Amino acid sequence: MIDFGNALLYASIVISAVALLGLLLKEFKKGEVFTNLVTPAILLSAVLLTFAYLLLTYYFVVSDFSYEYVSQWSSRDLPVIYKISGTWGGQQGTYLLWVMAIFLSAAWLALKTKHATPLARRMQIITLLIGIYFIVLTLMETPFSTWLEFFKQQAVTYGVSLENVIRFYEQQYPQYGLFSMEKGFTEGGGLNIELVNFWMVIHPPLIFIGYAATTIPFAAAIVYLLTKGDGWEELSRQWARFTWLFLGMGIAVGGVWAYVALGWGGFWAWDPVETASFIPWLTLTGFLHAAALHRKNKTNFSIAAPMLAVATFILVLYAAIVVRSGLFSSLHTFGESSTGTVLITAILIIALVSLALGMRRYFEEPETVEEDRGFWNKTNIFYIALLVFVVLAFVSFWGITFPAFIQITQNVKVNVASDTKNFFNVWSYPFTLILLLTLGFCLNYKESVKEKQKKTLFIVMGLTILTMLPRTDNFYLLDHNSPFWVREPGIYKLIGSISVLSIFPPLIYAAASVIGYLNGYTRTANMRVRIKGIGITMVHIAVVLIIIGAVVSSTSTTSIDMINIPIGAQGQLLDVGNGYGIRVVELSSRSLADSSSAGADSGNYNVQSVKLEVYQGNNKIGSGTAEYLQGKGGSGTYPMVSPSLGLFAGDVYVIFQGTGGGAIPLTLKIIPAIDLAWIGIIFFAVGIILIMFVKSKGRD
Amino acid sequence: MKTKKLITILVLIMILAIAVGTYNISLSKFKLSDQNTSYLGGLNWSRSLDKSLLQAQQENKPVAMYFWAVWCQYCAKFQTDTLGNPQVKKLLEEDFITVAMDLDVDKYVSYGSYSYSGYPPPKVLFLDPSGKELAGIYGAQDAAYFISVATKVRDQVRSK
């Protein structure tokens, strides 16, 4: 007996196969029998998959623990919002979300183009192929498998009675309660404690919708590489921006979560999985830039642009492998799974085919005899910017890949540097400088004042190199006071000794260029053009803000570790060193469950919270509550974050690790300038939405 | 066209150099563990609890069993600040049999009651040569605390 959810998935395979067949018959001029069915079939598949997703959500909301997946990621005492977010707690649910989003993209393509052009039809063929591939991937480890089915299988495999199997698993998983044939288990294992957080409710859908949306630009790029047809960039332009927004916001929300819920004291830790989602975002950013010049002149980046779109899609699949394979040591991994090999095969095939297509285009391209404009022209500098995006993507890719490679091939575990983040910081920093310099040069580039602009660039480059040299107490790229410093190899010491003061000349140069660019736009009368200019300005100012926030907060945080306040000392102001004092106002504990649903088995999630006041000398500089959660998968720390010091001086941040040994253990951090990064993230989002808004009106 | 080709080739060479360089540096300087040994905090740790207990019985020394993970940020700090402390290092090298459990690989390894249970890494458990748990260090504690606990354990085992 096939489960209803699985039946929906099988049905959508069949129906989308009909659409695919219709498109293929039309493409190869073998008849138009199915042509009229194509759009309805695609829409129906999208509806079925959406329905399957809602069905899974329903099982979570009503706590139907006859399903394995539901019991793994939910429990009765969770508030409803976390029951819903439990659907993407594990890989099965995220695949379902992914495949749904691919078919929604396909539906959009169908409705927008009506498959009227060969380009649209060919793009849809590729989208459907990928869509069907992902339905199969979802079915390989379906979220709709029931315990009863599993028990029956086990009974057959081991030749024992069903009752014995059930009794065995009841003992094996006491947290699931008792099993009945009709209703399954009485309780679920619960959601991992780190995921019980508002930001974790929106982070996965943003990321996975972003991942799925890369399918459309990929399909367009492949068709273009195959046929050289025009219009691919126009058709995928809005979609690429939408992808960029979702993927970018997904990464950003992950950063916010790490900051407010994980107690890392930072928003970025170069964890393999977060890095893996950052890599396709970088190449996608590169694609958007290449596309901007490609649309003005079709010979510009006629290979670079499609190849970047293809690379983005491949890297998204790679990100899925990083999460699934269990080879990458990360906080995120869902554990080993059989889909890994299937994904690797897909990546290899797609990579080889697209590389071959790209090479063919390259050698077929007629050698354009253009007048020699010398090195200094916009396309060349833009090309350097594209390469910098690629190099930055490569640094991230390599840093998470080669340790896994060494582990597989030699069974040896290595670290990328004595401290993981040092590898990424050392190799990313010089290229970030170059990226900012190219931003400053390109954004406001004018052929007429080229010589003057060149001179400015040289001056800024000189200043950048000079500001690398000052020897200060800290503010080096790698922390010289860190115990890791002495163990760094020569090249890391060399690059690590660059003073991060050197970020400021390129930052100021870039900011000035952005403002100059905005000035140019405000003088135009056309409202739409003006809005677009403002959008582009916001996105690029965001880069400046985020880099300032990241660099200053990571190099200038004051941290006081291992503060132990005796539980008896509540209400007293205690000196914790460096001129700071902390008063514990109140210590309390509660259960996370809603009072409404709190039954006999509530209390799987316990929260300890401390109300705190932080003083510098006699001035209160911050107050709030730091929490410590215990539940499935260990514990989580929700630090106190008090943005009371202002925009630049930053946040008062206190991590509480749960009472122990009669003491309240705390870590105090003063984190400057981090708000600038948050503002930058908002600018990113608003800016790209403005650009999309203008484009959606009228033709372009 | 020529300029772009030249830049591309230069960038490819640079990427290749970074790739090969970092790969080799990691293998020679940042090895964390191979088949039999883990290299953490400047110390060598066996990866086999059985062999370590056998050795402990022969030499009548206590076992220091360290739970760690690559992704554990506090482990890195603990390894440099605490285990890397010269006094801690000397104490562990001379008076203890050291064994390390990689939580990504050894999470299902359990021996009696010392399975990795609940408490997040870093964690060090001290066992007597018969395998009985004597004390533990929970979290990234500092060197002074580590030495006080470890010394007590060493003296307890010696006095038997």
CSV table of C-alpha atoms in Angstrom, one decimal, chain A residues 8 18 160 178 314 393 404 541 596 633 671 699:
chain,number,residue,atom,x,y,z
A,8,LEU,CA,1.5,12.4,-4.8
A,18,VAL,CA,4.0,13.9,-20.0
A,160,VAL,CA,10.7,-12.5,13.7
A,178,LEU,CA,4.4,3.2,23.0
A,314,ILE,CA,26.7,23.1,-9.7
A,393,ALA,CA,34.5,31.4,-4.4
A,404,ALA,CA,37.4,16.2,3.1
A,541,ILE,CA,26.8,50.8,-0.1
A,596,SER,CA,-2.1,25.1,26.9
A,633,GLY,CA,20.6,17.3,21.0
A,671,ILE,CA,31.1,43.9,20.0
A,699,ARG,CA,10.0,46.1,-21.4
